[in-house]
mmCIF file of C-alpha atoms in Angstrom:
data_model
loop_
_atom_site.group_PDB
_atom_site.id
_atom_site.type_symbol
_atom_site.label_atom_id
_atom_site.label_comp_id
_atom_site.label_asym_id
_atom_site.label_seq_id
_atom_site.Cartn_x
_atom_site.Cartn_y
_atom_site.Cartn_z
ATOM 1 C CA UNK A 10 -13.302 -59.180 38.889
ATOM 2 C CA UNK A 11 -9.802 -59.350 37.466
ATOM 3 C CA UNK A 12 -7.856 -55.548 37.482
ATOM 4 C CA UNK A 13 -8.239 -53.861 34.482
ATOM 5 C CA UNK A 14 -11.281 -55.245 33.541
ATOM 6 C CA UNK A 15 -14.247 -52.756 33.574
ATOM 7 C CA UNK A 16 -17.418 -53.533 33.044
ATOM 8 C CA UNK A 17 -19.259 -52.602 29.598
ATOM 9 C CA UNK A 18 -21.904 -52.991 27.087
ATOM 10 C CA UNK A 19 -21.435 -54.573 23.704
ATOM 11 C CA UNK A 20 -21.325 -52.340 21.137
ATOM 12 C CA UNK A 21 -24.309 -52.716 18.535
ATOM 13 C CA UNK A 22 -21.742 -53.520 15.393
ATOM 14 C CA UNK A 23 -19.667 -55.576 17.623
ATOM 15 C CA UNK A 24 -18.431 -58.704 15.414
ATOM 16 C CA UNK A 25 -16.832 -61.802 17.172
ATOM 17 C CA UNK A 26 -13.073 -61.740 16.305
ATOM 18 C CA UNK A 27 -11.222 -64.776 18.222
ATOM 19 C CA UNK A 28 -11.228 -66.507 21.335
ATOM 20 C CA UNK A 29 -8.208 -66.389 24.228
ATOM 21 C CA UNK A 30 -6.514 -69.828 23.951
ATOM 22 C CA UNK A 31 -4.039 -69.226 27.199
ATOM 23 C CA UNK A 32 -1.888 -67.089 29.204
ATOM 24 C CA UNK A 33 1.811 -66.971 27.229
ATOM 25 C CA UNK A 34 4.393 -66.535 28.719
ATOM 26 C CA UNK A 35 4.719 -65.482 32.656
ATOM 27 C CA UNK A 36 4.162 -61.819 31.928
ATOM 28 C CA UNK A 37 0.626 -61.107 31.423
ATOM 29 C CA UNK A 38 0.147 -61.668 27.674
ATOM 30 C CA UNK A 39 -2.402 -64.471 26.374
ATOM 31 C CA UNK A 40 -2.275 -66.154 23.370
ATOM 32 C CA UNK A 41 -5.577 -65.343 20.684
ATOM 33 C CA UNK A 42 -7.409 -67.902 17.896
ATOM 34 C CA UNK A 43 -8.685 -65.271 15.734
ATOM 35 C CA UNK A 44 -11.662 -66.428 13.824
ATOM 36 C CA UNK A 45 -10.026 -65.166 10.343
ATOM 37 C CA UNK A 46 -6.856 -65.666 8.630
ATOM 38 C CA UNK A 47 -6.177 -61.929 8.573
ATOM 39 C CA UNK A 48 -6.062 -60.510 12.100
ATOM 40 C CA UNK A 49 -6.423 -56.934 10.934
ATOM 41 C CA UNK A 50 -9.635 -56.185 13.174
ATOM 42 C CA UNK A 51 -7.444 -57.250 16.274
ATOM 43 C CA UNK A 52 -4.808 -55.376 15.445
ATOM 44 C CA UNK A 53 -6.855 -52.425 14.658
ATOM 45 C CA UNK A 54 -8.903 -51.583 17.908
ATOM 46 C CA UNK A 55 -6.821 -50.703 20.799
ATOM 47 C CA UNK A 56 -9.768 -51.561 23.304
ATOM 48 C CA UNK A 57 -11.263 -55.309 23.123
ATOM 49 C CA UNK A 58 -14.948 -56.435 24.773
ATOM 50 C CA UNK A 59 -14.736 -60.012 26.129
ATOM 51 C CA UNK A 60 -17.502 -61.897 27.057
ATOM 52 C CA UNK A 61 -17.437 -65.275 28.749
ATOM 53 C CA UNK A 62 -17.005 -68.660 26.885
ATOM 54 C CA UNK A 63 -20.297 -70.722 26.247
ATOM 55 C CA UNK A 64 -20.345 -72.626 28.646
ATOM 56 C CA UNK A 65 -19.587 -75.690 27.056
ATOM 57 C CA UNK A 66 -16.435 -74.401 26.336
ATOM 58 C CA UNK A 67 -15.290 -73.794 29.515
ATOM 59 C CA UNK A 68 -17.997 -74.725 32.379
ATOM 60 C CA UNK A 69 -16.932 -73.232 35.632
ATOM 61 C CA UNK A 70 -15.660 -70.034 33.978
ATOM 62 C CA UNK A 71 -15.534 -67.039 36.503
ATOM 63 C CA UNK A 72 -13.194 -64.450 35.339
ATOM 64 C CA UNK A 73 -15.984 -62.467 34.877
ATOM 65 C CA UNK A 74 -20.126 -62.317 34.041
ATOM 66 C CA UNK A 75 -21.226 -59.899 31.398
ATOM 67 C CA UNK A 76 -19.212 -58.008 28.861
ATOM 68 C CA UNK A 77 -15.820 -55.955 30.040
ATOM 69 C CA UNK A 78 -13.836 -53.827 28.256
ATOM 70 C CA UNK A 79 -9.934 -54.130 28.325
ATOM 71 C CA UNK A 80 -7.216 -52.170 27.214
ATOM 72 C CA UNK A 81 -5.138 -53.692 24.731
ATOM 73 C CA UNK A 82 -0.842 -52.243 25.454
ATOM 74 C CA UNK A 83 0.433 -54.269 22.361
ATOM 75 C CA UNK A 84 -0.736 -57.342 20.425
ATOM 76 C CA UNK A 85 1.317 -59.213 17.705
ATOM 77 C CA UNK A 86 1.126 -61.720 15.032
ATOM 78 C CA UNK A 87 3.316 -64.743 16.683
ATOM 79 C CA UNK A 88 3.565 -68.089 14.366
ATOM 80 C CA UNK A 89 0.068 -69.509 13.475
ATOM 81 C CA UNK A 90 -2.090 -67.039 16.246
ATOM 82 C CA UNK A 91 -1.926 -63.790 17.931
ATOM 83 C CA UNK A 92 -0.491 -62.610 21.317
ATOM 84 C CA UNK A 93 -1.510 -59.957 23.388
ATOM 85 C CA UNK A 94 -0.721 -57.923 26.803
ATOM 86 C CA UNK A 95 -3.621 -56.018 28.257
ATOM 87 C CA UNK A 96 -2.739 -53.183 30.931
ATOM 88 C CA UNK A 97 -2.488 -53.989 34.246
ATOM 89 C CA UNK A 98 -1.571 -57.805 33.616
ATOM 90 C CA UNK A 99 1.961 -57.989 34.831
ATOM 91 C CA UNK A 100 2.344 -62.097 35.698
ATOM 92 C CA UNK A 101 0.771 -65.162 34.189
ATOM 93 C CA UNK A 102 -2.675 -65.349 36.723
ATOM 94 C CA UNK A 103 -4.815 -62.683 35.415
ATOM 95 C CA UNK A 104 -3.701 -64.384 31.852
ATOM 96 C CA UNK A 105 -4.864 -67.801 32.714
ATOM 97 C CA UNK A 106 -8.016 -66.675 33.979
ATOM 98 C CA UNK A 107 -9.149 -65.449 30.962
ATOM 99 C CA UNK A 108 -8.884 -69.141 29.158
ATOM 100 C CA UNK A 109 -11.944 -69.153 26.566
ATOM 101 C CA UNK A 110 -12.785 -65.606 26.696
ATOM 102 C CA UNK A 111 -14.445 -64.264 23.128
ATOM 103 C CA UNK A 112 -13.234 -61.156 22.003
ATOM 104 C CA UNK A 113 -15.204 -58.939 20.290
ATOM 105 C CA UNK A 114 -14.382 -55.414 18.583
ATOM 106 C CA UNK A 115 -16.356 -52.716 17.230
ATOM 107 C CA UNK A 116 -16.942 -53.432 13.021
ATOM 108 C CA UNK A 117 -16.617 -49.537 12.878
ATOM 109 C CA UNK A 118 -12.819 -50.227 13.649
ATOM 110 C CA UNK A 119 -11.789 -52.492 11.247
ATOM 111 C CA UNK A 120 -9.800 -51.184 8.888
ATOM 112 C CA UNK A 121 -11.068 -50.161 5.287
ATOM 113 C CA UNK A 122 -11.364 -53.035 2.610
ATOM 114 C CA UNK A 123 -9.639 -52.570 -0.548
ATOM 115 C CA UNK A 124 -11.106 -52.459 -4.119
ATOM 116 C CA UNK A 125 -12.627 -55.742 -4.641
ATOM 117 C CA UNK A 126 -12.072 -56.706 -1.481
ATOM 118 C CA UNK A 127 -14.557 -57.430 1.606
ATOM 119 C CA UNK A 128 -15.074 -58.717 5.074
ATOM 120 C CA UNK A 129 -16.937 -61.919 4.905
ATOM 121 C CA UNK A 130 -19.360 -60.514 7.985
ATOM 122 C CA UNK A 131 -20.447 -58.161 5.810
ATOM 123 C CA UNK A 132 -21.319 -59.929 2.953
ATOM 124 C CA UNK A 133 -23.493 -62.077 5.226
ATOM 125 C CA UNK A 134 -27.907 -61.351 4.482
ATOM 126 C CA UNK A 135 -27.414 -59.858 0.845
ATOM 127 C CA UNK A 136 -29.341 -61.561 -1.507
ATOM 128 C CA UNK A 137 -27.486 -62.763 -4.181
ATOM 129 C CA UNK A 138 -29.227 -62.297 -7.526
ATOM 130 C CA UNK A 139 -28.215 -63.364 -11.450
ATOM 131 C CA UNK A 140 -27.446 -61.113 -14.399
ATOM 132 C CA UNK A 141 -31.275 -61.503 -15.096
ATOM 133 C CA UNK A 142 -32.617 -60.366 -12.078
ATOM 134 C CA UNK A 143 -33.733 -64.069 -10.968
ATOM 135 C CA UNK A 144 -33.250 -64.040 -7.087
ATOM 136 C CA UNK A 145 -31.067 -66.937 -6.221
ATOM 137 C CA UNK A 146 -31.528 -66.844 -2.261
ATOM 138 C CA UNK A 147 -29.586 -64.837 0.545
ATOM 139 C CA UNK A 148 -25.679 -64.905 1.836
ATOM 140 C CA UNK A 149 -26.353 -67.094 5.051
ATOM 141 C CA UNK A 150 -22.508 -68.494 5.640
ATOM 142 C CA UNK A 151 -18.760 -68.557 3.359
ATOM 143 C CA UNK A 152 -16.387 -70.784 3.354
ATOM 144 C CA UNK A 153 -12.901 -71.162 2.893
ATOM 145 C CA UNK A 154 -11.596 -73.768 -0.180
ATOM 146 C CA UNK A 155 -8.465 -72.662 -0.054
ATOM 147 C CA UNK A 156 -7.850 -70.943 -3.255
ATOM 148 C CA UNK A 157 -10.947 -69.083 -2.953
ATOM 149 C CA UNK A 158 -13.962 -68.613 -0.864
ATOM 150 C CA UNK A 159 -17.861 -70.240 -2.030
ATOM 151 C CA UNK A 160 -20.807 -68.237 -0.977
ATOM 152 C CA UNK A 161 -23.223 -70.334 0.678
ATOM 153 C CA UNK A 162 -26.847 -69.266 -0.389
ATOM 154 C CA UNK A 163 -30.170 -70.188 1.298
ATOM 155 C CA UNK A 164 -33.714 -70.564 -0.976
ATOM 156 C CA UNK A 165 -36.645 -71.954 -0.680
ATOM 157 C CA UNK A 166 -38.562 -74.160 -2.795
ATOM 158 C CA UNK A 167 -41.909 -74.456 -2.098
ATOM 159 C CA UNK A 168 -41.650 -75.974 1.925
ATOM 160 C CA UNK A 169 -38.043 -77.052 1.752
ATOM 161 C CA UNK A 170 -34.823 -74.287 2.742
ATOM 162 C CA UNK A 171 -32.248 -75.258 0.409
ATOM 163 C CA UNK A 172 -28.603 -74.146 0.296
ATOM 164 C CA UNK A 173 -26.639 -73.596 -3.716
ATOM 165 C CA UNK A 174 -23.111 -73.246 -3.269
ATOM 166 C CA UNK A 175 -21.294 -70.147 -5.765
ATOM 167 C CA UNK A 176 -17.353 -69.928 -5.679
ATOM 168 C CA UNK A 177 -17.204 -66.269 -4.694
ATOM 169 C CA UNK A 178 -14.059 -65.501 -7.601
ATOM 170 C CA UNK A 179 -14.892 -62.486 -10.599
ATOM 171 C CA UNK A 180 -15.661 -65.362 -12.904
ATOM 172 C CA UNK A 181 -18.881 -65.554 -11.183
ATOM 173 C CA UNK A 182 -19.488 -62.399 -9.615
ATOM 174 C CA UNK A 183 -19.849 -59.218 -11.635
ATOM 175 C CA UNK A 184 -20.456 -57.477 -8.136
ATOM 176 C CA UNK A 185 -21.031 -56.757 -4.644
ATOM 177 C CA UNK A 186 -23.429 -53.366 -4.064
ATOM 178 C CA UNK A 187 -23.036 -53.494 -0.141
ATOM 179 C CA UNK A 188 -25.335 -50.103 0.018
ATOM 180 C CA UNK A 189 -28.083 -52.270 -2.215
ATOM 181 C CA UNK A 190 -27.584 -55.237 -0.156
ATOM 182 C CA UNK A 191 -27.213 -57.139 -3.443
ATOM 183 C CA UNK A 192 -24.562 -59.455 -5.189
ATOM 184 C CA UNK A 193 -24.928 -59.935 -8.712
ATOM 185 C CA UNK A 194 -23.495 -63.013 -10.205
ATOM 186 C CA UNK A 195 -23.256 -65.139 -13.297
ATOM 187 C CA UNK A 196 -25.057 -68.165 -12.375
ATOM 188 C CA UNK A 197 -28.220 -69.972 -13.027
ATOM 189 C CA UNK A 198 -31.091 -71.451 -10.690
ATOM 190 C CA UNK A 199 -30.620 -75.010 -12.297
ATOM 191 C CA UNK A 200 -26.688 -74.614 -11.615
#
């Protein structure tokens, strides 16, 4: 095993964050796709979990097995990704090893939303229901439009899983009661 890795569980309300792309540089930092636009949950845990890439990401990878733990020195936004230098990587090898390697941090360390505003992981599972209490299915995925986000909603109807699409903008949505599991929107089955 590489030096400063130490071996570890996964946290229970550990949330998938990025991947390592590379080693950058010749000093030991690597260079991070983070799986949101906003890389405030990197930035905000000073201690990382990796676990290998699937394997066919990266077949052959053997960095490591398991989950490990590393300690993050400093970590930076740096043009369209993140970089990072972990203790105890001084020169580019221990960096390149880790090619593929998902990082994962606690959800208890992100930081705090603002008013109005939420983490997409955790709007993921509440069921999404209209101003008249009709149940219009359950948060299974979001995605990005550009100027705004659309819930993705799962139903059934009788054997069939269906998916309704809801642009996730105040126009639509009088609320989210996180707590209650619920979102309550302005929007109609037949819609």
């Amino acid at each position: 095993m590489l030096p400063g890795l130490e071996s570890s569980g996964l946290p229970e309300d550990a949330i998938e964050v990025g991947r390592i792309l590379d080693a950058w540089g010749v000093k030991g930092w690597v260079k991070i796709l983070p799986h949101s636009a906003s890389s405030e949950a990197l930035f905000s845990s000073s201690r990382w979990f990796l676990q290998p890439p699937e394997a066919k990401h990266r077949p052959g990878f053997d960095a490591f097995a398991g989950t490990v733990i590393l300690s993050v020195s400093e970590s930076k936004t740096h043009s369209d990704s993140v970089v990072a230098k972990f203790e105890g990587f001084d020169d580019r090898t221990p960096a390149e090893a880790l090619r593929g390697a998902r990082i994962f941090v606690p959800r208890s360390a992100f930081p705090k939303a603002g008013k109005d505003e939420y983490y997409w992981v955790d709007l993921l599972g509440l069921n999404v229901v209209n101003r008249e209490g009709v149940v219009l299915g359950c948060v299974r995925d979001l995605m990005a439009t550009g100027p705004h986000s659309v819930l993705c909603v799962e139903y059934t109807d009788g054997d069939q899983t269906l998916e309704r699409m809801i642009p996730f903008v105040a126009a639509y949505v009088d609320g989210v009661d996180l707590p209650a599991k619920t979102i309550t929107v302005d929007w109609q089955p037949d819609y």
